[in-house]
GROMACS .gro file of C-alpha atoms in nm:
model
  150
    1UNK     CA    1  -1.435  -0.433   0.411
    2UNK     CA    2  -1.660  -0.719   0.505
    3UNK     CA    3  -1.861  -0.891   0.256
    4UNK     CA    4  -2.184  -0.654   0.159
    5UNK     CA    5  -2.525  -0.756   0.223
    6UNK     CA    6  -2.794  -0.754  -0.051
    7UNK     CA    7  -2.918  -0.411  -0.027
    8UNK     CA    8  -3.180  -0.424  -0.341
    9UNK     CA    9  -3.500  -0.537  -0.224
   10UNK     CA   10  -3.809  -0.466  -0.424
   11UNK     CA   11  -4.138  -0.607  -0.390
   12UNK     CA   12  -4.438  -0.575  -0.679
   13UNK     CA   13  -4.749  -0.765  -0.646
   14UNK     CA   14  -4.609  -0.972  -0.353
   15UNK     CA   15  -4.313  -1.128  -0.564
   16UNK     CA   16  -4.010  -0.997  -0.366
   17UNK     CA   17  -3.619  -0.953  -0.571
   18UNK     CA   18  -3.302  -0.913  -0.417
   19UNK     CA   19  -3.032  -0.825  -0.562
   20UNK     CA   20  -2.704  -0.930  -0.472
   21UNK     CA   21  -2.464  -0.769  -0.733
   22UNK     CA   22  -2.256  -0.625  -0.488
   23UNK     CA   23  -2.191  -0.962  -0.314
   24UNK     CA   24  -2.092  -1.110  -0.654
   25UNK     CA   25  -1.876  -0.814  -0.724
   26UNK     CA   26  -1.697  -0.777  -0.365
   27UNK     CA   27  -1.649  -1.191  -0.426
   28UNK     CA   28  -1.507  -1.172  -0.782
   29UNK     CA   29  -1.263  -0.877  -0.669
   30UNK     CA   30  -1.118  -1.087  -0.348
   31UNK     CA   31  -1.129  -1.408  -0.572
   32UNK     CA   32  -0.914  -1.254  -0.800
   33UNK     CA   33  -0.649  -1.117  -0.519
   34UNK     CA   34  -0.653  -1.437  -0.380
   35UNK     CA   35  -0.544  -1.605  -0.706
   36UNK     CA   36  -0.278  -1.309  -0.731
   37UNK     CA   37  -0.111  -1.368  -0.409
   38UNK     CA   38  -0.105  -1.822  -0.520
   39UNK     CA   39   0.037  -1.668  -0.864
   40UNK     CA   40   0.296  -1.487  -0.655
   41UNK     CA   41   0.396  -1.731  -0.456
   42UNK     CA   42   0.469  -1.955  -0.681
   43UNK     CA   43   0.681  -1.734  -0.904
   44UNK     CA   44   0.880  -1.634  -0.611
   45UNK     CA   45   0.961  -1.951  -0.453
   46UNK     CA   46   1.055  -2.080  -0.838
   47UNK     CA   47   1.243  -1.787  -0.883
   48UNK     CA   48   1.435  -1.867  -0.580
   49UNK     CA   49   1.534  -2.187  -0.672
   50UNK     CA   50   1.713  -2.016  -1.006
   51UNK     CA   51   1.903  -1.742  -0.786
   52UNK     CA   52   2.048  -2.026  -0.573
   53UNK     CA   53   2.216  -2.160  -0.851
   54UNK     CA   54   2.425  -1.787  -0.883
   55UNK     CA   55   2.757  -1.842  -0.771
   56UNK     CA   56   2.773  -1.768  -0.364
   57UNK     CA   57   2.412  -1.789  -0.333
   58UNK     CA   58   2.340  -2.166  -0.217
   59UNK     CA   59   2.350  -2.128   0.155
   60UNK     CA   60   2.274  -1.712   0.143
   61UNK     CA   61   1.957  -1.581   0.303
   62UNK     CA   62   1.970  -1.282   0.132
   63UNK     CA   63   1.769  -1.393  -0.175
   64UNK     CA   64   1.460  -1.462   0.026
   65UNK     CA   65   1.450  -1.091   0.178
   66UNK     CA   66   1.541  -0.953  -0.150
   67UNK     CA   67   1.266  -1.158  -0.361
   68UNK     CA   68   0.945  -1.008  -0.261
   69UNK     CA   69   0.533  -0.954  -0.420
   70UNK     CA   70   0.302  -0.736  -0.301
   71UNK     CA   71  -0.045  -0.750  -0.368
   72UNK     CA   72  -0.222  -0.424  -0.354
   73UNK     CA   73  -0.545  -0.375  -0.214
   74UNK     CA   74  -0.655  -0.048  -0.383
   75UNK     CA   75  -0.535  -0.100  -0.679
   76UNK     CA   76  -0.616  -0.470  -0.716
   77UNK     CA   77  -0.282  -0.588  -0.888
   78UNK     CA   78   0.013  -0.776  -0.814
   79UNK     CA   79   0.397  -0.656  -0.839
   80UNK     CA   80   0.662  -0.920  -0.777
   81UNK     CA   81   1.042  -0.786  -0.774
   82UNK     CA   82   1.397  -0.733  -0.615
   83UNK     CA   83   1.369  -0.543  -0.269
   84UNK     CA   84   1.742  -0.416  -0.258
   85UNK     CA   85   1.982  -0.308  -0.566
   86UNK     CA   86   2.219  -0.625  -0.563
   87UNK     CA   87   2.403  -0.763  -0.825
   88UNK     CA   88   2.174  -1.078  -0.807
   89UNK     CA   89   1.846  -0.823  -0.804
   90UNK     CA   90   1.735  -0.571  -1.064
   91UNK     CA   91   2.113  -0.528  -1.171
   92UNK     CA   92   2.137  -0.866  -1.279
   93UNK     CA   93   1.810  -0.859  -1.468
   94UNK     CA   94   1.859  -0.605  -1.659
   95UNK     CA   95   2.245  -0.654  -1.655
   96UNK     CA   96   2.394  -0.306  -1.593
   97UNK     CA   97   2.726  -0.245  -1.416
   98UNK     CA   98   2.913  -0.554  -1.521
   99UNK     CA   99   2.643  -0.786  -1.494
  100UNK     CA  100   2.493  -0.993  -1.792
  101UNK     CA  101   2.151  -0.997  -1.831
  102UNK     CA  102   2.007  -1.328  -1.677
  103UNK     CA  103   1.644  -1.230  -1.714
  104UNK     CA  104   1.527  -1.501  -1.376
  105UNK     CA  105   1.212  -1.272  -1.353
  106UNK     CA  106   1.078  -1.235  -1.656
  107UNK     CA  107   1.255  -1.598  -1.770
  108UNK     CA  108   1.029  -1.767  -1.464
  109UNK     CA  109   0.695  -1.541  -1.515
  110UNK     CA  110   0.701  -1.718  -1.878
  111UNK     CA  111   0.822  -2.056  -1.783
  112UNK     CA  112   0.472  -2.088  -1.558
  113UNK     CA  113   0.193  -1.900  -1.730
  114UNK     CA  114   0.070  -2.232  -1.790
  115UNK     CA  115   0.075  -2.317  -1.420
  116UNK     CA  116  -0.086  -2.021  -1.350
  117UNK     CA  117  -0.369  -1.988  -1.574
  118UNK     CA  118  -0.457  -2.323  -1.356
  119UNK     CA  119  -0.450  -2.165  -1.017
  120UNK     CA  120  -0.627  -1.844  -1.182
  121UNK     CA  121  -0.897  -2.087  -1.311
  122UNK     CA  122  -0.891  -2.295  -0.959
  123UNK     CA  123  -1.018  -1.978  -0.788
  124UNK     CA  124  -1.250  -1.820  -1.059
  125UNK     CA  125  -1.438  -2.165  -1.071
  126UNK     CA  126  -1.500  -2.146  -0.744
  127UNK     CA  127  -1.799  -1.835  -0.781
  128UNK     CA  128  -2.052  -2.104  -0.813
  129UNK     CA  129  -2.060  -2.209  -0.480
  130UNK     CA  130  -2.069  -1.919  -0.188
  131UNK     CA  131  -1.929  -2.116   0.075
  132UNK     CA  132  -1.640  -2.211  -0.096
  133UNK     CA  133  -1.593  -1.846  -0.179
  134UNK     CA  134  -1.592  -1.770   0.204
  135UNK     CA  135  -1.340  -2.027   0.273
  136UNK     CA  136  -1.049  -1.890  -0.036
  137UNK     CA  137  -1.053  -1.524  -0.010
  138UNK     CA  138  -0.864  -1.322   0.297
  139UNK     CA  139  -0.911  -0.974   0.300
  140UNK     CA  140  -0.549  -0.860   0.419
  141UNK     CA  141  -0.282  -0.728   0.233
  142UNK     CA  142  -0.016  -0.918   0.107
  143UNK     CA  143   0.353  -0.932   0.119
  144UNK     CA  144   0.584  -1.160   0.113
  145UNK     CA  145   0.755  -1.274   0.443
  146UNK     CA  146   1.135  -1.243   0.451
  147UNK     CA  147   1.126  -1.619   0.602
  148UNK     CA  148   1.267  -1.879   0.422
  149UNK     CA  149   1.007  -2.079   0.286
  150UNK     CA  150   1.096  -2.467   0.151
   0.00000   0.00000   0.00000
């Protein structure tokens, strides 16, 4: 969906409003994805860099199909998880079937709320100017690529 046009135009004794509340909304919504997907990113690629210290996992390529985020158009959120039930995946988070519980998800979404409450702010701040706004949001869905990314 493109960015709306003010619709709202009312005129009374020559003094003409528009009203662009559905700009600022459609903006705020894609600012907020946009921050989502830097958010996710960021966790992934750090959580990445934990799972390559697992035993066999250096070299693998595995980890960087397995580690994926989506960010959801509809429903305007933001999942980040293990695409395939490996040992190094949900079964070592949780730590079922002979695996301890090693926790690299949740362990890494704590280690960087700090880190990204600043990219969350970076993209909020930006509603004051419009053409910035233009230039940060994208209106695709996101996934992650299964390329390795360094």
């Amino acid at each position: 969906m493109p960015m709306p046009k003010t619709v709202t135009k009312v005129t009374k004794d020559g003094v003409k409003f528009t009203s662009n509340v559905d700009k600022i909304q459609y903006s705020l919504k894609e600012l907020k994805r946009a921050a989502l997907r830097d958010c996710a990113k960021l966790i992934r690629k750090r959580m990445i860099q934990k799972l390559k210290k697992l035993p066999g996992m250096k070299k693998s390529k595995r980890i960087y199909k397995s580690t994926q985020y989506w960010v959801r158009k509809r429903e305007n959120d933001l999942l980040i998880g293990f695409r395939h039930d490996a040992w190094y995946g949900a079964k070592s988070e949780l730590g079922e079937k002979g695996q301890p519980a090693r926790g690299i998800l949740r362990g890494t979404a704590f280690e960087n709320i700090d880190e990204m409450q600043r990219i969350q702010g970076k993209y909020l701040s930006a509603i004051e100017n419009e053409n910035k706004v233009k230039g940060l949001i994208d209106e695709d869905e996101y996934t992650s690529n299964d390329k390795a990314e360094k």
